[in-house]
Short mmCIF file of C-alpha atoms in Angstrom, two decimals:
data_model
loop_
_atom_site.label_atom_id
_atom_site.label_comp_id
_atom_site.label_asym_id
_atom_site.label_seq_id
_atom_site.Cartn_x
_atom_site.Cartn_y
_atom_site.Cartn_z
CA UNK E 49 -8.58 -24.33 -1.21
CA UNK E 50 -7.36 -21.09 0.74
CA UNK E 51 -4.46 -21.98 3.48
CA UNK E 52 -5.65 -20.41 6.97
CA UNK E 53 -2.55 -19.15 8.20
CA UNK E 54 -2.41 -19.25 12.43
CA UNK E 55 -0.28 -16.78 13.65
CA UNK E 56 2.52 -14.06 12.75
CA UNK E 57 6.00 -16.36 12.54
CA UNK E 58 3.77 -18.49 9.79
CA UNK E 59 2.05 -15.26 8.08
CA UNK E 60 6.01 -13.96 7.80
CA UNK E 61 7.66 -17.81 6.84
CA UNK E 62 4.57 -17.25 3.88
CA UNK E 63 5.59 -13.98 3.08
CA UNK E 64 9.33 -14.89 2.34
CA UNK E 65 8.51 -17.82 0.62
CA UNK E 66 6.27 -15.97 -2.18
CA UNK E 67 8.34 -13.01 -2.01
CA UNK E 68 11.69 -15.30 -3.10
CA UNK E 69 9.00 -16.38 -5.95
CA UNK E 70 7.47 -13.40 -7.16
CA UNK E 71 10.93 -11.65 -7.31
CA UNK E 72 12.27 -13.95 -9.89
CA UNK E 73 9.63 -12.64 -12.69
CA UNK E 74 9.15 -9.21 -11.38
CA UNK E 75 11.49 -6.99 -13.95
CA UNK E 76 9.77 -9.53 -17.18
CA UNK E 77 6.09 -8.51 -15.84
CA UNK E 78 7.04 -4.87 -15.74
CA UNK E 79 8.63 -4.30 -18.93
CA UNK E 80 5.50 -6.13 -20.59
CA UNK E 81 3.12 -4.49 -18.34
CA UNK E 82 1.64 -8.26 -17.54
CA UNK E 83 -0.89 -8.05 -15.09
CA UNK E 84 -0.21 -11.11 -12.16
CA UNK E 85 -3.23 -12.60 -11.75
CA UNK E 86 -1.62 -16.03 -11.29
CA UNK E 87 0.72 -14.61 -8.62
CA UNK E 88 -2.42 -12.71 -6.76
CA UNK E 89 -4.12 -16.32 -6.37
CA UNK E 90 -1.08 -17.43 -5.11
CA UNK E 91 -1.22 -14.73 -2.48
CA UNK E 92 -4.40 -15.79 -1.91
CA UNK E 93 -4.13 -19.06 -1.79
CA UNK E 94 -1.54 -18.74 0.83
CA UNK E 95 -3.93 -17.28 3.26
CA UNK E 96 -1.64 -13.98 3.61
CA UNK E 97 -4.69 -11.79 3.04
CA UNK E 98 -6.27 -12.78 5.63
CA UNK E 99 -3.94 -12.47 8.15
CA UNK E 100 -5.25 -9.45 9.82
CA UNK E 101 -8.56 -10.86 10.64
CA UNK E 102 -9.66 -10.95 14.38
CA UNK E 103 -9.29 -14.07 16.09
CA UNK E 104 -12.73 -14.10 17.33
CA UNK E 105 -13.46 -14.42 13.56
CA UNK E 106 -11.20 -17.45 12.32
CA UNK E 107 -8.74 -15.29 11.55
CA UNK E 108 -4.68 -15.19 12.97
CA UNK E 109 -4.90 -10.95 13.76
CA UNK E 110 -1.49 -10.34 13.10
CA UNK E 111 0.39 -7.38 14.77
CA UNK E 112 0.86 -4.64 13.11
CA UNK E 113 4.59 -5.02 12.94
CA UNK E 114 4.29 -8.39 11.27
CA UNK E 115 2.13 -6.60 8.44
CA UNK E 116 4.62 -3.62 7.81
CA UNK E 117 7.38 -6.77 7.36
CA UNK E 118 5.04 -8.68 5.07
CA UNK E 119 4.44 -5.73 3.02
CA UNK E 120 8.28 -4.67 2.70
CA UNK E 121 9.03 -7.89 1.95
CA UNK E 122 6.63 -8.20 -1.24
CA UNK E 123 7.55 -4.57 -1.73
CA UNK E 124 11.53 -5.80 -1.95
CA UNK E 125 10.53 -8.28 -4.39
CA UNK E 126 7.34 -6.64 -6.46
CA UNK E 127 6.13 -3.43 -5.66
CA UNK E 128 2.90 -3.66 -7.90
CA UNK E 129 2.26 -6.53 -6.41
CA UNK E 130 2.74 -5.60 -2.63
CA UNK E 131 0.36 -2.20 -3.61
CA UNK E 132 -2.16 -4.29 -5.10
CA UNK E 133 -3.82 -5.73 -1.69
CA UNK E 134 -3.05 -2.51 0.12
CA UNK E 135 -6.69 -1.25 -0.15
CA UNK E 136 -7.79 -4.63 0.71
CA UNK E 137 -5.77 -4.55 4.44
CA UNK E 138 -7.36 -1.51 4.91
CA UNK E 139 -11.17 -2.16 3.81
CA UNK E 140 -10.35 -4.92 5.98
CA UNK E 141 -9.64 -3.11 9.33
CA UNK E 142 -12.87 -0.48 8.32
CA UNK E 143 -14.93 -3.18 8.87
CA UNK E 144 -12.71 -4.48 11.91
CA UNK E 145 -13.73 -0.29 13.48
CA UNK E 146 -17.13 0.04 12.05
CA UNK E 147 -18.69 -2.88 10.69
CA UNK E 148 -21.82 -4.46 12.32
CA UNK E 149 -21.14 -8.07 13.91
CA UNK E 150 -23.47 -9.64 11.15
CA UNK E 151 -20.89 -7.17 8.11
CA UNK E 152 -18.09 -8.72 10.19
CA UNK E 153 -19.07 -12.70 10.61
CA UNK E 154 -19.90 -12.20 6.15
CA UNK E 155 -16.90 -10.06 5.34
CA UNK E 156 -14.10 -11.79 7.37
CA UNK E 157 -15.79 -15.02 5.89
CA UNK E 158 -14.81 -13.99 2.23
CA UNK E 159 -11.33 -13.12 2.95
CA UNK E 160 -11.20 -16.31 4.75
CA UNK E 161 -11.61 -18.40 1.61
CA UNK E 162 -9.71 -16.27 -0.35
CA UNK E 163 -11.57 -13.56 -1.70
CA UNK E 164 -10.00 -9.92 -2.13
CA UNK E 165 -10.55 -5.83 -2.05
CA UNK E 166 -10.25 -3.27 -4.06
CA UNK E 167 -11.14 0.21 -3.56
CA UNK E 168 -12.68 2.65 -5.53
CA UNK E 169 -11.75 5.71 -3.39
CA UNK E 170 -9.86 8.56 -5.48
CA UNK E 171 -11.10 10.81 -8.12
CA UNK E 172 -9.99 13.05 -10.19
CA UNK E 173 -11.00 16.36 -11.22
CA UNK E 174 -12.10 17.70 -7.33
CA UNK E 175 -11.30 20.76 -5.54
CA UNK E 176 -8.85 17.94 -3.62
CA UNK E 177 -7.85 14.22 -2.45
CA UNK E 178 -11.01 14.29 0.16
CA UNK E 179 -13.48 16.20 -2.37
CA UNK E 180 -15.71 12.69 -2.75
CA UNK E 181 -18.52 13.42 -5.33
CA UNK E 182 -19.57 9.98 -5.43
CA UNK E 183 -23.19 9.65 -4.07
CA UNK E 184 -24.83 7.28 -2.20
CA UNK E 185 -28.74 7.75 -2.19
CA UNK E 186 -31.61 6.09 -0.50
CA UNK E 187 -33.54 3.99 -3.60
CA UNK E 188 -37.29 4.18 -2.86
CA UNK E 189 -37.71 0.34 -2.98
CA UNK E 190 -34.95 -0.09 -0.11
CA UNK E 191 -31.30 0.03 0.28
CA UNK E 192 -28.97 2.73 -1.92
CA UNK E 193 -27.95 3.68 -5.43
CA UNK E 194 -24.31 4.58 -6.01
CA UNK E 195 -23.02 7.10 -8.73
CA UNK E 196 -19.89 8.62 -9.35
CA UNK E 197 -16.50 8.00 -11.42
CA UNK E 198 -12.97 6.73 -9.32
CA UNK E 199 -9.65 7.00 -10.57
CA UNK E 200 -6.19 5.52 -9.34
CA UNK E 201 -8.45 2.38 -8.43
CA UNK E 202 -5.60 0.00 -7.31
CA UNK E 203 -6.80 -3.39 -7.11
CA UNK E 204 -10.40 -2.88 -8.46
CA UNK E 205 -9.45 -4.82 -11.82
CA UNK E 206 -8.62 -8.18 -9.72
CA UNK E 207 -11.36 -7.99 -6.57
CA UNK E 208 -14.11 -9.72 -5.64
CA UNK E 209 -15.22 -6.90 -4.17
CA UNK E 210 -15.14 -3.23 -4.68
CA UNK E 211 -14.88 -0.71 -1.80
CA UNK E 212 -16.61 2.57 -2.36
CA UNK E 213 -16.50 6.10 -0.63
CA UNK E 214 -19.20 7.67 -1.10
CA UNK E 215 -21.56 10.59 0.72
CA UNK E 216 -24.61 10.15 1.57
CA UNK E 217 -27.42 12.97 1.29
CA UNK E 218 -26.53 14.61 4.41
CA UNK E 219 -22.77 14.27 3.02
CA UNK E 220 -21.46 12.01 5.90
CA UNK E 221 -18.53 9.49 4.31
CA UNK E 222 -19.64 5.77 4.40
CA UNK E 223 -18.12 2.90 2.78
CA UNK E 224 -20.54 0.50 0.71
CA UNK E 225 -19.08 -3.16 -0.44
CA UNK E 226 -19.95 -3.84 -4.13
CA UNK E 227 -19.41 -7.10 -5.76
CA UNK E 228 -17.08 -6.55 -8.89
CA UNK E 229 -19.59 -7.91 -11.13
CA UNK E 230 -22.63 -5.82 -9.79
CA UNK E 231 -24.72 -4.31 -12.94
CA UNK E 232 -23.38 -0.59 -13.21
CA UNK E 233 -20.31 -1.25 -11.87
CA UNK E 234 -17.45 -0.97 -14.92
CA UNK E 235 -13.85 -1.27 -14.28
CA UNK E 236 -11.88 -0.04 -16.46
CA UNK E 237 -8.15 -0.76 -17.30
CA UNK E 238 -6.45 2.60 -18.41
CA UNK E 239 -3.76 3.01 -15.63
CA UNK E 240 -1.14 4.79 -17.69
CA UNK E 241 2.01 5.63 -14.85
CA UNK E 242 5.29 5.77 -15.82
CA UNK E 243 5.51 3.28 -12.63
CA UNK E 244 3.96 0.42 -10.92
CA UNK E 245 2.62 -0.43 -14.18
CA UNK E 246 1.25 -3.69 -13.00
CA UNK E 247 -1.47 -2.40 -10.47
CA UNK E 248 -4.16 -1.77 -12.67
CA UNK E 249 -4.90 1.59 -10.86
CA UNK E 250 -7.57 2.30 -13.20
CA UNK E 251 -10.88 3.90 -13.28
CA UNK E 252 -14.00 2.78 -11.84
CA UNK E 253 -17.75 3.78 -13.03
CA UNK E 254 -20.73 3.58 -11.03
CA UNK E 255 -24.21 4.36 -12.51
CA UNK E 256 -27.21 2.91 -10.73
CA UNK E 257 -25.31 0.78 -8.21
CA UNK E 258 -27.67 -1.29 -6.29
CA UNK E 259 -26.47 -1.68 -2.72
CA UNK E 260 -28.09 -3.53 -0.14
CA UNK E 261 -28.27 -1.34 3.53
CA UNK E 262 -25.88 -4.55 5.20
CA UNK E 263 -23.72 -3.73 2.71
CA UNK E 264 -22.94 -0.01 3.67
CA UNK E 265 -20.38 0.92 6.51
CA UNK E 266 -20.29 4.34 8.52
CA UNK E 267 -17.25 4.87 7.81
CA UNK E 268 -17.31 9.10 9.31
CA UNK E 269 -17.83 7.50 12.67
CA UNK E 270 -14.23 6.64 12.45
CA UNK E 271 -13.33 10.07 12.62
CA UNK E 272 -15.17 10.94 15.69
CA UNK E 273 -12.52 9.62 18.50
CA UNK E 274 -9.35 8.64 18.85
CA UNK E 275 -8.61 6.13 15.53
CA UNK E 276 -5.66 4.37 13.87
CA UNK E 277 -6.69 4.12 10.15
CA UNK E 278 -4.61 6.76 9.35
CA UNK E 279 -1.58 5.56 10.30
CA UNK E 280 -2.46 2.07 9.73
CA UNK E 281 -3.05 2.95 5.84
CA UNK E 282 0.02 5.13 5.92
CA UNK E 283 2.00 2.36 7.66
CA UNK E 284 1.46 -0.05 4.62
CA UNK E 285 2.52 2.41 2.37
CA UNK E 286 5.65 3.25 4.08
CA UNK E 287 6.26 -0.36 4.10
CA UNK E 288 6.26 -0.52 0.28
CA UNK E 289 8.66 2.49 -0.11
CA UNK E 290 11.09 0.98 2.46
CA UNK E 291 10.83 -2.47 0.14
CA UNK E 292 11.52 -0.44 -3.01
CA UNK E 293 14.55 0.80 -1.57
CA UNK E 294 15.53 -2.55 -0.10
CA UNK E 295 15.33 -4.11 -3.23
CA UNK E 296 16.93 -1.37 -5.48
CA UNK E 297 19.64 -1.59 -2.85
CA UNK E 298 20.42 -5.40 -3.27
CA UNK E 299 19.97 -5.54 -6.94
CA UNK E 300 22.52 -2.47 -7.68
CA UNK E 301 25.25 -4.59 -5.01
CA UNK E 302 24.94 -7.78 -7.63
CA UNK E 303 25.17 -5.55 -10.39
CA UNK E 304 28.08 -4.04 -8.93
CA UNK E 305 29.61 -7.41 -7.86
CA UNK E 306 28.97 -9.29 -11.55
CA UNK E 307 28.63 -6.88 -14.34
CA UNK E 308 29.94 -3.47 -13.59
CA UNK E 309 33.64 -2.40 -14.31
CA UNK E 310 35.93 -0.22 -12.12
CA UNK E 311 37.02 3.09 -12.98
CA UNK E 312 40.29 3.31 -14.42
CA UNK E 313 42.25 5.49 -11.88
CA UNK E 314 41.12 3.17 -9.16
CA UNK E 315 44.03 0.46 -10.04
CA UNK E 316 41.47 -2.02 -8.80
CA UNK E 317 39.88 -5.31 -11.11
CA UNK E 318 36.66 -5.60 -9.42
CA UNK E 319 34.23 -2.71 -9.59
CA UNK E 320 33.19 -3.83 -6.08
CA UNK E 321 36.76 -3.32 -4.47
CA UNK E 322 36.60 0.52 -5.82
CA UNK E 323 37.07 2.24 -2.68
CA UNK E 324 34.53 5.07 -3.84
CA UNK E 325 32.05 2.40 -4.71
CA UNK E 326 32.53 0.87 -1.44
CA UNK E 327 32.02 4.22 -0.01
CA UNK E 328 28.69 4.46 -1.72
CA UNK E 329 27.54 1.19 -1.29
CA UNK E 330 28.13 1.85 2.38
CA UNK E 331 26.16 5.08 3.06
CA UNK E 332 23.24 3.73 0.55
CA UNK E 333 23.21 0.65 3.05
CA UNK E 334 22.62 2.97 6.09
CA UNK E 335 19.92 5.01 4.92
CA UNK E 336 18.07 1.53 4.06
CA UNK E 337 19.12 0.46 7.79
CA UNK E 338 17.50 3.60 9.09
CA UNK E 339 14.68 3.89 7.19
CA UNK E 340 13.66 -0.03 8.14
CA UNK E 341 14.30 1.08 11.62
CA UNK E 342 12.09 3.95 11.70
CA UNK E 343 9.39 1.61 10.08
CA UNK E 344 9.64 -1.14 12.58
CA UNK E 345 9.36 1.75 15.55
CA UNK E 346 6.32 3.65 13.71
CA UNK E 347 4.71 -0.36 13.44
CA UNK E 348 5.04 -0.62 17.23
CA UNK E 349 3.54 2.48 17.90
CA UNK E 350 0.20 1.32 16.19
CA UNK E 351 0.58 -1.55 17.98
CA UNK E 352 1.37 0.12 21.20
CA UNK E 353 -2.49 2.32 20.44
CA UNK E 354 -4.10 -0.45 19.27
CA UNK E 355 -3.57 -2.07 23.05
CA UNK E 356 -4.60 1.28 24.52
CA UNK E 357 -6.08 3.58 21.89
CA UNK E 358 -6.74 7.14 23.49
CA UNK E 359 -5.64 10.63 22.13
CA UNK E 360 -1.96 10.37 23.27
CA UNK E 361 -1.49 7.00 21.62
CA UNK E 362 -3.11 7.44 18.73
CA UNK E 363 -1.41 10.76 17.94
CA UNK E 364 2.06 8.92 18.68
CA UNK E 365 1.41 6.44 16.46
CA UNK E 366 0.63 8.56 13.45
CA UNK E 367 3.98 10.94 14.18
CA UNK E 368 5.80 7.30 14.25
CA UNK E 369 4.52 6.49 10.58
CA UNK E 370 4.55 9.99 9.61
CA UNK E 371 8.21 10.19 10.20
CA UNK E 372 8.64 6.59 8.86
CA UNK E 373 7.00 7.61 5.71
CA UNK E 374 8.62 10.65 5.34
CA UNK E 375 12.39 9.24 5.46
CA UNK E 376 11.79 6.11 3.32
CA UNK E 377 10.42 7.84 0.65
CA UNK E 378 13.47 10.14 -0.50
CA UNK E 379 15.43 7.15 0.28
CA UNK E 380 13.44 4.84 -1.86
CA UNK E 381 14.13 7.31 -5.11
CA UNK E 382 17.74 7.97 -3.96
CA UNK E 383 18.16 4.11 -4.15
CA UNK E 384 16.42 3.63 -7.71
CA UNK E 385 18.62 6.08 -9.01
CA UNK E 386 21.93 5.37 -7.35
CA UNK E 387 21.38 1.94 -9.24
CA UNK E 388 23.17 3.65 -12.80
CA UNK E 389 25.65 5.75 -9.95
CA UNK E 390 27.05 2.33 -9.14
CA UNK E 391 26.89 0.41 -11.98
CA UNK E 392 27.51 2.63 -14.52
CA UNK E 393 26.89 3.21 -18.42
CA UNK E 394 25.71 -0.67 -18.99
CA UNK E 395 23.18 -0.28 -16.62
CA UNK E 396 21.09 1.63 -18.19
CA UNK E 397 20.42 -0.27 -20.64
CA UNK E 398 16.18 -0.38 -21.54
CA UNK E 399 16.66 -4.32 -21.89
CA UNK E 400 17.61 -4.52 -17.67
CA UNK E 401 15.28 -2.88 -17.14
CA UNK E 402 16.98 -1.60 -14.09
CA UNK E 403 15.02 1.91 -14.08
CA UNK E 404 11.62 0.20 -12.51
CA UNK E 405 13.12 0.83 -9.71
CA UNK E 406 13.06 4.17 -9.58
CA UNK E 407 9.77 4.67 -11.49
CA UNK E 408 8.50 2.46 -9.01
CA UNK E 409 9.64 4.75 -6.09
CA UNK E 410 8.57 7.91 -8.07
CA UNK E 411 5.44 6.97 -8.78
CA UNK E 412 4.38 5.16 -5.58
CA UNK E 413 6.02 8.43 -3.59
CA UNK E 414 3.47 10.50 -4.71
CA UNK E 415 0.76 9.05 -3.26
CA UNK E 416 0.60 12.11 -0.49
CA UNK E 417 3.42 14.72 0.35
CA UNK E 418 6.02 14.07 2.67
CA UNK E 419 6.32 17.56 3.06
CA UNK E 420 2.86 18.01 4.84
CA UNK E 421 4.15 15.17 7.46
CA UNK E 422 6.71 17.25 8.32
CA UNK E 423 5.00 19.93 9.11
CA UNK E 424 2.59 17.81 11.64
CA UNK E 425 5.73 16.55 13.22
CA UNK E 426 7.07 19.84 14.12
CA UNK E 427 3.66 20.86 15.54
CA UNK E 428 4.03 17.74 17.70
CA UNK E 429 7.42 17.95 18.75
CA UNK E 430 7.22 22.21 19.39
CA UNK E 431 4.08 22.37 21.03
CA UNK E 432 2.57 18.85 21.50
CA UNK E 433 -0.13 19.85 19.10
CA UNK E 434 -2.15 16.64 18.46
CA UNK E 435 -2.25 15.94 14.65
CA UNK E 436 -5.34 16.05 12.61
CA UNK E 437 -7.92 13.12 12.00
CA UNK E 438 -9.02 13.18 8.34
CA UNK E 439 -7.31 9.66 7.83
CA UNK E 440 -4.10 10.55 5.82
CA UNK E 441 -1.80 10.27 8.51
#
C-alpha cells in the first residue's frame, strides 16, 4: 500500500527518515554495483514520489524548495539513488504544463499508488544533446509507432513507465508514455560510468512501439511562452551535486576525527586538532554552506515564477539555478577529492571505498557544462538579456 504523504514538513520528515536508511548501505551497493530495487519501493512506498502532484489531483504539490531539500538529502546519503527518480519529477511536471485533464486524472493516479518514471530521452551518436532522431509516426490503424535507440536512460531499468522524446513527422518534440513492458520496448542494462554505478543509465530500444494518441504529450508547446522546466530539471540536479558534496564533506570530518593520523611536525595527537586540517576542514565547510545557500535561493526563485510565471520571472528563476548549479558542481568534486587531502594515505584504500565520492561528483557533473551557464549569466547581469528556452536551463 503506497503512503499519501499531505504536505511539505511530512514529504521532508520522509525524506530524512529514508535518507538516514539508505546511507547506511550506500558505499556496499556501489562497490558491488547492486542495483536498489528494494530501497526504490521503499521510496515508493513512502509516497515521496508523489509529492509534487497538484492538489486538485490527490496529491500534496510540494514547493519547489521542499523538492531541492528532498533531493539533497537522498543525494547526501545515495546519489544513484536520489538521480534515479529525477526523470520521474520531471515527466511528472510535463504532464502538470501540457497534459490533457483526462492524461492528468490517469497519470497522477499511477504515481499515486506508487508507480514510477523513467525517461528515455538522450542518445548518442547526434550532431548534439537536442539532435532527437527518435520518431514518432501516425500508424494507419490509429494512434503512433515509436522508433529510435536512447542512451544514458536513468531510471528506465526500474519504471513502470517509460518517457519518450520523440519528433513527430513535422519534427515538433512530444513526449509519449510507454509502459516498460510494451512489445518493442527493450531496456537494456549496459551503463558502464566510472560513477553512479547504481542508476542503470542504460540504453533503451524502440522498434514498432505502439502508442495510443492519450498517451502522447505536446511537449514543444512548452517552449512557446514563458516556462519553468528548465530550471525545474536543472534545480533537481543541482540538488544532487550540492548532496554529493554534503555528504563527501561529513564523511571525510569522521574520517578525520576516527581514523586519520596527524602529521608529525604538528606536535598534536588527534589528526582533527591539526591546525592545517582545521583550516581545511573550515574553508571545505563554507563552500558547502554557500553552495546550499545558493540552492535554497535558486528553489525560491522557481517558486517565486511558479506564483507569477511571465518573462521576468521565469528568466530569474533559471539565472538562480544556473548560478546554483554552476557553484555546487566544482564544489561537489573539490569535496570528493579533498576526502584523501584530509585523511591521508589510509584513505585511499579500494576497500573504503571512499573515492565514490568523487566519481559520483565527476560523473553526475557532466551532465551539461557549467561553463555555458556562465556565459547566460553574464548576458543577464550585463545587458538583461533574457536567457534562452530550449529547456536546459
Amino acid at each position: 500500500m503506497t503512503h499519501v504523504i499531505a504536505d511539505d514538513a511530512e514529504a521532508l520528515a520522509t525524506a530524512r527518515e529514508l535518507a538516514a536508511g539508505f546511507a547506511e548501505g550506500a558505499a556496499a551497493r556501489d562497490a558491488e554495483r547492486r542495483l536498489p530495487e528494494p530501497e526504490l519501493d521503499r521510496l515508493s512506498a513512502s509516497g515521496l514520489l508523489a509529492v509534487t502532484v497538484p492538489r486538485a489531483y490527490g496529491g500534496a504539490d510540494v514547493s519547489a524548495r521542499t523538492l531541492a531539500e528532498v533531493f539533497r538529502l537522498l543525494a547526501a546519503a545515495d546519489p544513484n539513488l536520489a538521480q534515479i527518480p529525477h526523470s520521474h519529477f520531471v515527466y511528472v511536471n510535463v504532464l502538470r504544463q501540457q497534459g490533457t485533464d483526462v492524461q492528468r486524472k490517469f497519470f497522477f493516479g499511477e504515481v499515486l499508488d506508487g508507480r514510477r518514471f523513467g525517461n528515455a530521452q538522450s542518445e548518442a551518436g547526434t550532431r548534439h544533446v537536442q539532435d532527437y532522431r527518435t520518431s514518432l509516426v501516425a500508424a494507419p490503424e490509429g494512434g503512433f509507432l515509436l522508433n529510435g535507440t536512447k542512451h544514458y536512460s536513468t531510471g528506465a531499468l526500474f519504471a513502470h513507465w517509460i518517457p519518450v522524446l520523440a519528433r513527430r513527422e513535422d519534427r515538433t518534440l512530444h513526449v509519449a508514455y510507454v509502459p516498460r513492458d510494451a512489445p518493442g520496448l527493450t531496456v537494456v542494462d549496459d551503463w558502464d560510468g566510472m560513477g553512479q554505478r547504481t542508476t542503470a543509465s542504460g540504453t533503451v530500444q524502440l522498434e514498432d512501439v505502439r502508442v495510443p494518441e492519450d498517451r502522447v504529450v505536446p511537449h514543444h508547446l512548452t517552449f512557446q511562452g514563458p516556462q519553468l522546466h528548465g530550471a525545474y530539471a536543472q534545480l533537481l540536479h543541482a540538488a544532487i551535486d550540492v548532496g554529493i558534496a554534503g555528504g563527501a564533506l561529513e564523511e571525510a570530518l569522521e574520517f578525520v576525527r576516527t581514523k586519520a593520523r596527524p602529521w608529525f611536525e604538528s606536535g598534536q595527537e588527534r589528526a582533527a586538532d591539526d591546525p592545517l586540517v582545521i583550516q581545511r576542514s573550515g574553508e571545505l565547510a563554507v563552500k558547502v554552506r554557500a553552495a546550499e545557500a545558493l540552492l535554497d535561493r535558486a528553489a525560491q526563485a522557481v517558486d517565486t515564477a511558479r506564483d507569477d510565471l511571465n518573462d521576468a520571472t521565469a528568466a530569474a528563476a533559471s539565472i538562480a539555478v544556473a548560478a546554483a548549479k554552476a557553484f555546487a558542481d566544482p564544489v561537489a568534486v573539490e569535496l570528493g577529492n579533498a576526502i584523501f587531502e584530509l585523511g591521508g594515505t589510509r584513505s585511499s584504500l579500494d576497500g573504503l571505498n571512499l573515492h565514490r565520492h568523487w566519481r559520483n561528483a565527476r560523473t553526475h557533473t557532466l551532465h551539461d557544462p557549467a561553463r555555458w551557464k556562465i556565459q547566460h549569466i553574464g548576458r543577464y547581469v550585463l545587458d538583461g538579456k533574457l536567457p534562452p528556452r530550449h529547456g536546459l536551463l
